[in-house]
mmCIF file of N, CA and C in Angstrom:
data_model
loop_
_atom_site.group_PDB
_atom_site.id
_atom_site.type_symbol
_atom_site.label_atom_id
_atom_site.label_comp_id
_atom_site.label_asym_id
_atom_site.label_seq_id
_atom_site.Cartn_x
_atom_site.Cartn_y
_atom_site.Cartn_z
ATOM 1 N N MET A 270 6.407 8.773 -3.458
ATOM 2 C CA MET A 270 5.336 8.599 -2.496
ATOM 3 C C MET A 270 4.529 9.894 -2.366
ATOM 4 N N ARG A 271 5.146 11.020 -2.607
ATOM 5 C CA ARG A 271 4.466 12.303 -2.434
ATOM 6 C C ARG A 271 3.187 12.421 -3.264
ATOM 7 N N PRO A 272 3.177 11.989 -4.550
ATOM 8 C CA PRO A 272 1.944 12.145 -5.328
ATOM 9 C C PRO A 272 0.783 11.289 -4.833
ATOM 10 N N ILE A 273 1.072 10.173 -4.169
ATOM 11 C CA ILE A 273 -0.018 9.301 -3.728
ATOM 12 C C ILE A 273 -0.346 9.462 -2.251
ATOM 13 N N LYS A 274 0.465 10.192 -1.503
ATOM 14 C CA LYS A 274 0.269 10.364 -0.062
ATOM 15 C C LYS A 274 -1.110 10.909 0.304
ATOM 16 N N PRO A 275 -1.663 11.885 -0.433
ATOM 17 C CA PRO A 275 -2.972 12.426 -0.045
ATOM 18 C C PRO A 275 -4.116 11.416 -0.112
ATOM 19 N N HIS A 276 -3.911 10.302 -0.778
ATOM 20 C CA HIS A 276 -4.984 9.323 -0.936
ATOM 21 C C HIS A 276 -5.100 8.364 0.244
ATOM 22 N N PHE A 277 -4.113 8.364 1.138
ATOM 23 C CA PHE A 277 -4.151 7.481 2.297
ATOM 24 C C PHE A 277 -4.940 8.133 3.429
ATOM 25 N N PRO A 278 -5.709 7.328 4.177
ATOM 26 C CA PRO A 278 -6.458 7.899 5.304
ATOM 27 C C PRO A 278 -5.519 8.368 6.409
ATOM 28 N N LEU A 279 -5.971 9.323 7.203
ATOM 29 C CA LEU A 279 -5.187 9.808 8.335
ATOM 30 C C LEU A 279 -5.140 8.744 9.419
ATOM 31 N N SER A 280 -4.074 8.783 10.221
ATOM 32 C CA SER A 280 -3.945 7.786 11.288
ATOM 33 C C SER A 280 -4.291 8.410 12.633
ATOM 34 N N TYR A 281 -4.732 7.565 13.535
ATOM 35 C CA TYR A 281 -5.083 7.986 14.887
ATOM 36 C C TYR A 281 -4.538 6.947 15.856
ATOM 37 N N GLY A 282 -4.203 7.362 17.079
ATOM 38 C CA GLY A 282 -3.803 6.404 18.112
ATOM 39 C C GLY A 282 -2.362 5.959 18.006
ATOM 40 N N VAL A 283 -2.159 4.654 17.984
ATOM 41 C CA VAL A 283 -0.829 4.040 18.005
ATOM 42 C C VAL A 283 -0.032 4.473 16.776
ATOM 43 N N PRO A 284 1.271 4.787 16.960
ATOM 44 C CA PRO A 284 2.098 5.154 15.800
ATOM 45 C C PRO A 284 2.050 4.055 14.732
ATOM 46 N N ARG A 285 1.913 4.467 13.505
ATOM 47 C CA ARG A 285 1.750 3.530 12.398
ATOM 48 C C ARG A 285 3.081 3.066 11.841
ATOM 49 N N VAL A 286 3.036 1.887 11.222
ATOM 50 C CA VAL A 286 4.146 1.449 10.385
ATOM 51 C C VAL A 286 4.095 2.349 9.157
ATOM 52 N N ASP A 287 5.243 2.789 8.688
ATOM 53 C CA ASP A 287 5.341 3.718 7.566
ATOM 54 C C ASP A 287 4.546 3.222 6.350
ATOM 55 N N ASP A 288 3.730 4.101 5.774
ATOM 56 C CA ASP A 288 2.899 3.733 4.626
ATOM 57 C C ASP A 288 3.734 3.233 3.450
ATOM 58 N N ARG A 289 4.899 3.824 3.237
ATOM 59 C CA ARG A 289 5.753 3.394 2.126
ATOM 60 C C ARG A 289 6.166 1.936 2.297
ATOM 61 N N ARG A 290 6.540 1.561 3.525
ATOM 62 C CA ARG A 290 6.905 0.161 3.794
ATOM 63 C C ARG A 290 5.722 -0.759 3.568
ATOM 64 N N VAL A 291 4.560 -0.339 4.014
ATOM 65 C CA VAL A 291 3.364 -1.171 3.873
ATOM 66 C C VAL A 291 2.990 -1.336 2.401
ATOM 67 N N VAL A 292 3.015 -0.258 1.628
ATOM 68 C CA VAL A 292 2.708 -0.352 0.198
ATOM 69 C C VAL A 292 3.699 -1.293 -0.482
ATOM 70 N N SER A 293 4.972 -1.168 -0.143
ATOM 71 C CA SER A 293 5.985 -2.062 -0.712
ATOM 72 C C SER A 293 5.725 -3.508 -0.315
ATOM 73 N N GLY A 294 5.344 -3.721 0.936
ATOM 74 C CA GLY A 294 5.050 -5.070 1.409
ATOM 75 C C GLY A 294 3.841 -5.672 0.716
ATOM 76 N N ILE A 295 2.783 -4.890 0.559
ATOM 77 C CA ILE A 295 1.588 -5.360 -0.140
ATOM 78 C C ILE A 295 1.948 -5.721 -1.579
ATOM 79 N N ASN A 296 2.688 -4.845 -2.222
ATOM 80 C CA ASN A 296 3.125 -5.088 -3.595
ATOM 81 C C ASN A 296 3.957 -6.373 -3.679
ATOM 82 N N PHE A 297 4.870 -6.562 -2.740
ATOM 83 C CA PHE A 297 5.732 -7.747 -2.726
ATOM 84 C C PHE A 297 4.904 -9.022 -2.585
ATOM 85 N N VAL A 298 3.978 -9.019 -1.657
ATOM 86 C CA VAL A 298 3.143 -10.205 -1.415
ATOM 87 C C VAL A 298 2.310 -10.537 -2.652
ATOM 88 N N ILE A 299 1.678 -9.538 -3.231
ATOM 89 C CA ILE A 299 0.799 -9.781 -4.376
ATOM 90 C C ILE A 299 1.594 -10.204 -5.610
ATOM 91 N N ARG A 300 2.692 -9.523 -5.889
ATOM 92 C CA ARG A 300 3.484 -9.848 -7.083
ATOM 93 C C ARG A 300 4.112 -11.228 -7.010
ATOM 94 N N ASN A 301 4.423 -11.690 -5.797
ATOM 95 C CA ASN A 301 5.077 -12.984 -5.642
ATOM 96 C C ASN A 301 4.119 -14.101 -5.252
ATOM 97 N N GLY A 302 2.837 -13.793 -5.133
ATOM 98 C CA GLY A 302 1.842 -14.810 -4.816
ATOM 99 C C GLY A 302 2.032 -15.444 -3.453
ATOM 100 N N LEU A 303 2.469 -14.647 -2.482
ATOM 101 C CA LEU A 303 2.742 -15.169 -1.141
ATOM 102 C C LEU A 303 1.521 -15.065 -0.238
ATOM 103 N N ARG A 304 1.575 -15.783 0.862
ATOM 104 C CA ARG A 304 0.607 -15.581 1.935
ATOM 105 C C ARG A 304 1.098 -14.372 2.722
ATOM 106 N N TRP A 305 0.192 -13.678 3.375
ATOM 107 C CA TRP A 305 0.574 -12.486 4.142
ATOM 108 C C TRP A 305 1.627 -12.828 5.178
ATOM 109 N N ARG A 306 1.483 -13.954 5.827
ATOM 110 C CA ARG A 306 2.420 -14.322 6.891
ATOM 111 C C ARG A 306 3.819 -14.639 6.376
ATOM 112 N N ASP A 307 3.973 -14.799 5.059
ATOM 113 C CA ASP A 307 5.285 -15.080 4.477
ATOM 114 C C ASP A 307 6.011 -13.819 4.015
ATOM 115 N N ALA A 308 5.418 -12.661 4.240
ATOM 116 C CA ALA A 308 6.070 -11.404 3.854
ATOM 117 C C ALA A 308 7.309 -11.181 4.719
ATOM 118 N N PRO A 309 8.393 -10.688 4.123
ATOM 119 C CA PRO A 309 9.588 -10.391 4.909
ATOM 120 C C PRO A 309 9.286 -9.368 6.014
ATOM 121 N N ALA A 310 9.930 -9.550 7.148
ATOM 122 C CA ALA A 310 9.707 -8.684 8.314
ATOM 123 C C ALA A 310 10.052 -7.223 8.032
ATOM 124 N N ALA A 311 10.889 -6.973 7.043
ATOM 125 C CA ALA A 311 11.289 -5.601 6.716
ATOM 126 C C ALA A 311 10.094 -4.733 6.318
ATOM 127 N N TYR A 312 8.997 -5.362 5.898
ATOM 128 C CA TYR A 312 7.810 -4.617 5.478
ATOM 129 C C TYR A 312 6.844 -4.339 6.617
ATOM 130 N N GLY A 313 7.124 -4.864 7.782
ATOM 131 C CA GLY A 313 6.231 -4.685 8.920
ATOM 132 C C GLY A 313 5.510 -5.980 9.231
ATOM 133 N N PRO A 314 4.721 -5.976 10.299
ATOM 134 C CA PRO A 314 3.993 -7.187 10.684
ATOM 135 C C PRO A 314 3.015 -7.629 9.589
ATOM 136 N N PRO A 315 2.945 -8.926 9.324
ATOM 137 C CA PRO A 315 2.024 -9.426 8.288
ATOM 138 C C PRO A 315 0.573 -9.007 8.522
ATOM 139 N N ARG A 316 0.159 -8.962 9.765
ATOM 140 C CA ARG A 316 -1.221 -8.565 10.070
ATOM 141 C C ARG A 316 -1.462 -7.112 9.662
ATOM 142 N N THR A 317 -0.448 -6.266 9.842
ATOM 143 C CA THR A 317 -0.557 -4.868 9.421
ATOM 144 C C THR A 317 -0.713 -4.780 7.909
ATOM 145 N N LEU A 318 0.094 -5.542 7.180
ATOM 146 C CA LEU A 318 -0.004 -5.543 5.717
ATOM 147 C C LEU A 318 -1.407 -5.959 5.277
ATOM 148 N N TYR A 319 -1.886 -7.040 5.859
ATOM 149 C CA TYR A 319 -3.215 -7.554 5.506
ATOM 150 C C TYR A 319 -4.315 -6.552 5.867
ATOM 151 N N ASP A 320 -4.270 -6.056 7.098
ATOM 152 C CA ASP A 320 -5.317 -5.129 7.553
ATOM 153 C C ASP A 320 -5.377 -3.876 6.690
ATOM 154 N N ARG A 321 -4.214 -3.324 6.373
ATOM 155 C CA ARG A 321 -4.212 -2.106 5.556
ATOM 156 C C ARG A 321 -4.666 -2.397 4.133
ATOM 157 N N PHE A 322 -4.263 -3.551 3.599
ATOM 158 C CA PHE A 322 -4.719 -3.913 2.258
ATOM 159 C C PHE A 322 -6.244 -3.977 2.216
ATOM 160 N N ILE A 323 -6.830 -4.650 3.190
ATOM 161 C CA ILE A 323 -8.292 -4.773 3.245
ATOM 162 C C ILE A 323 -8.940 -3.403 3.439
ATOM 163 N N ARG A 324 -8.437 -2.631 4.410
ATOM 164 C CA ARG A 324 -9.025 -1.313 4.697
ATOM 165 C C ARG A 324 -8.901 -0.386 3.492
ATOM 166 N N TRP A 325 -7.696 -0.308 2.916
ATOM 167 C CA TRP A 325 -7.482 0.586 1.783
ATOM 168 C C TRP A 325 -8.283 0.147 0.568
ATOM 169 N N SER A 326 -8.447 -1.165 0.392
ATOM 170 C CA SER A 326 -9.262 -1.658 -0.727
ATOM 171 C C SER A 326 -10.710 -1.219 -0.556
ATOM 172 N N ARG A 327 -11.233 -1.372 0.642
ATOM 173 C CA ARG A 327 -12.632 -0.997 0.903
ATOM 174 C C ARG A 327 -12.860 0.505 0.766
ATOM 175 N N LEU A 328 -11.843 1.291 1.119
ATOM 176 C CA LEU A 328 -11.955 2.749 1.029
ATOM 177 C C LEU A 328 -11.679 3.275 -0.383
ATOM 178 N N GLY A 329 -11.264 2.391 -1.284
ATOM 179 C CA GLY A 329 -10.973 2.810 -2.652
ATOM 180 C C GLY A 329 -9.641 3.521 -2.804
ATOM 181 N N VAL A 330 -8.743 3.347 -1.847
ATOM 182 C CA VAL A 330 -7.446 4.033 -1.883
ATOM 183 C C VAL A 330 -6.664 3.655 -3.137
ATOM 184 N N PHE A 331 -6.616 2.369 -3.461
ATOM 185 C CA PHE A 331 -5.836 1.936 -4.621
ATOM 186 C C PHE A 331 -6.429 2.481 -5.917
ATOM 187 N N ASN A 332 -7.740 2.510 -6.022
ATOM 188 C CA ASN A 332 -8.377 3.083 -7.216
ATOM 189 C C ASN A 332 -8.034 4.559 -7.362
ATOM 190 N N LYS A 333 -8.029 5.288 -6.251
ATOM 191 C CA LYS A 333 -7.683 6.717 -6.289
ATOM 192 C C LYS A 333 -6.229 6.915 -6.706
ATOM 193 N N ILE A 334 -5.341 6.072 -6.169
ATOM 194 C CA ILE A 334 -3.917 6.170 -6.513
ATOM 195 C C ILE A 334 -3.719 5.896 -7.999
ATOM 196 N N PHE A 335 -4.314 4.800 -8.497
ATOM 197 C CA PHE A 335 -4.150 4.450 -9.906
ATOM 198 C C PHE A 335 -4.721 5.536 -10.809
ATOM 199 N N ALA A 336 -5.858 6.095 -10.438
ATOM 200 C CA ALA A 336 -6.464 7.160 -11.239
ATOM 201 C C ALA A 336 -5.576 8.402 -11.255
ATOM 202 N N ALA A 337 -5.011 8.757 -10.103
ATOM 203 C CA ALA A 337 -4.138 9.933 -10.027
ATOM 204 C C ALA A 337 -2.874 9.729 -10.853
ATOM 205 N N LEU A 338 -2.299 8.545 -10.776
ATOM 206 C CA LEU A 338 -1.088 8.267 -11.546
ATOM 207 C C LEU A 338 -1.390 8.216 -13.041
ATOM 208 N N ALA A 339 -2.520 7.641 -13.412
ATOM 209 C CA ALA A 339 -2.898 7.570 -14.826
ATOM 210 C C ALA A 339 -3.161 8.965 -15.388
ATOM 211 N N ALA A 340 -3.723 9.844 -14.571
ATOM 212 C CA ALA A 340 -4.028 11.202 -15.020
ATOM 213 C C ALA A 340 -2.761 11.996 -15.316
ATOM 214 N N LYS A 341 -1.661 11.622 -14.658
ATOM 215 C CA LYS A 341 -0.396 12.318 -14.902
ATOM 216 C C LYS A 341 0.175 11.973 -16.266
ATOM 217 N N GLY A 342 -0.257 10.850 -16.836
ATOM 218 C CA GLY A 342 0.262 10.424 -18.139
ATOM 219 C C GLY A 342 1.654 9.844 -17.989
ATOM 220 N N GLY A 343 2.384 9.835 -19.076
ATOM 221 C CA GLY A 343 3.733 9.284 -19.036
ATOM 222 C C GLY A 343 3.739 7.795 -19.310
ATOM 223 N N GLN A 344 4.925 7.247 -19.349
ATOM 224 C CA GLN A 344 5.125 5.832 -19.640
ATOM 225 C C GLN A 344 5.364 5.048 -18.362
ATOM 226 N N PRO A 345 4.901 3.795 -18.307
ATOM 227 C CA PRO A 345 5.192 2.949 -17.145
ATOM 228 C C PRO A 345 6.693 2.705 -17.021
ATOM 229 N N ASP A 346 7.135 2.359 -15.822
ATOM 230 C CA ASP A 346 8.560 2.102 -15.590
ATOM 231 C C ASP A 346 9.060 0.889 -16.353
ATOM 232 N N ARG A 347 8.178 -0.044 -16.604
ATOM 233 C CA ARG A 347 8.625 -1.267 -17.292
ATOM 234 C C ARG A 347 8.612 -1.108 -18.768
#
């Protein structure tokens, strides 16, 4: 998580659900073709997963993460 942490926006106000849990939840929902509301509770509230996915997508967070990881080179885990 450390290499991608700088790409996430700063939080303000109410304590946030951990970004690592949210990223895992977003990944789980997308990889399994689920509706947001069907995400396991361990990843946080479904509305949080959805809201962050939309916000981070609009801010280009995922593009920045993928670009940073691609720039490091190396082989994919799979």
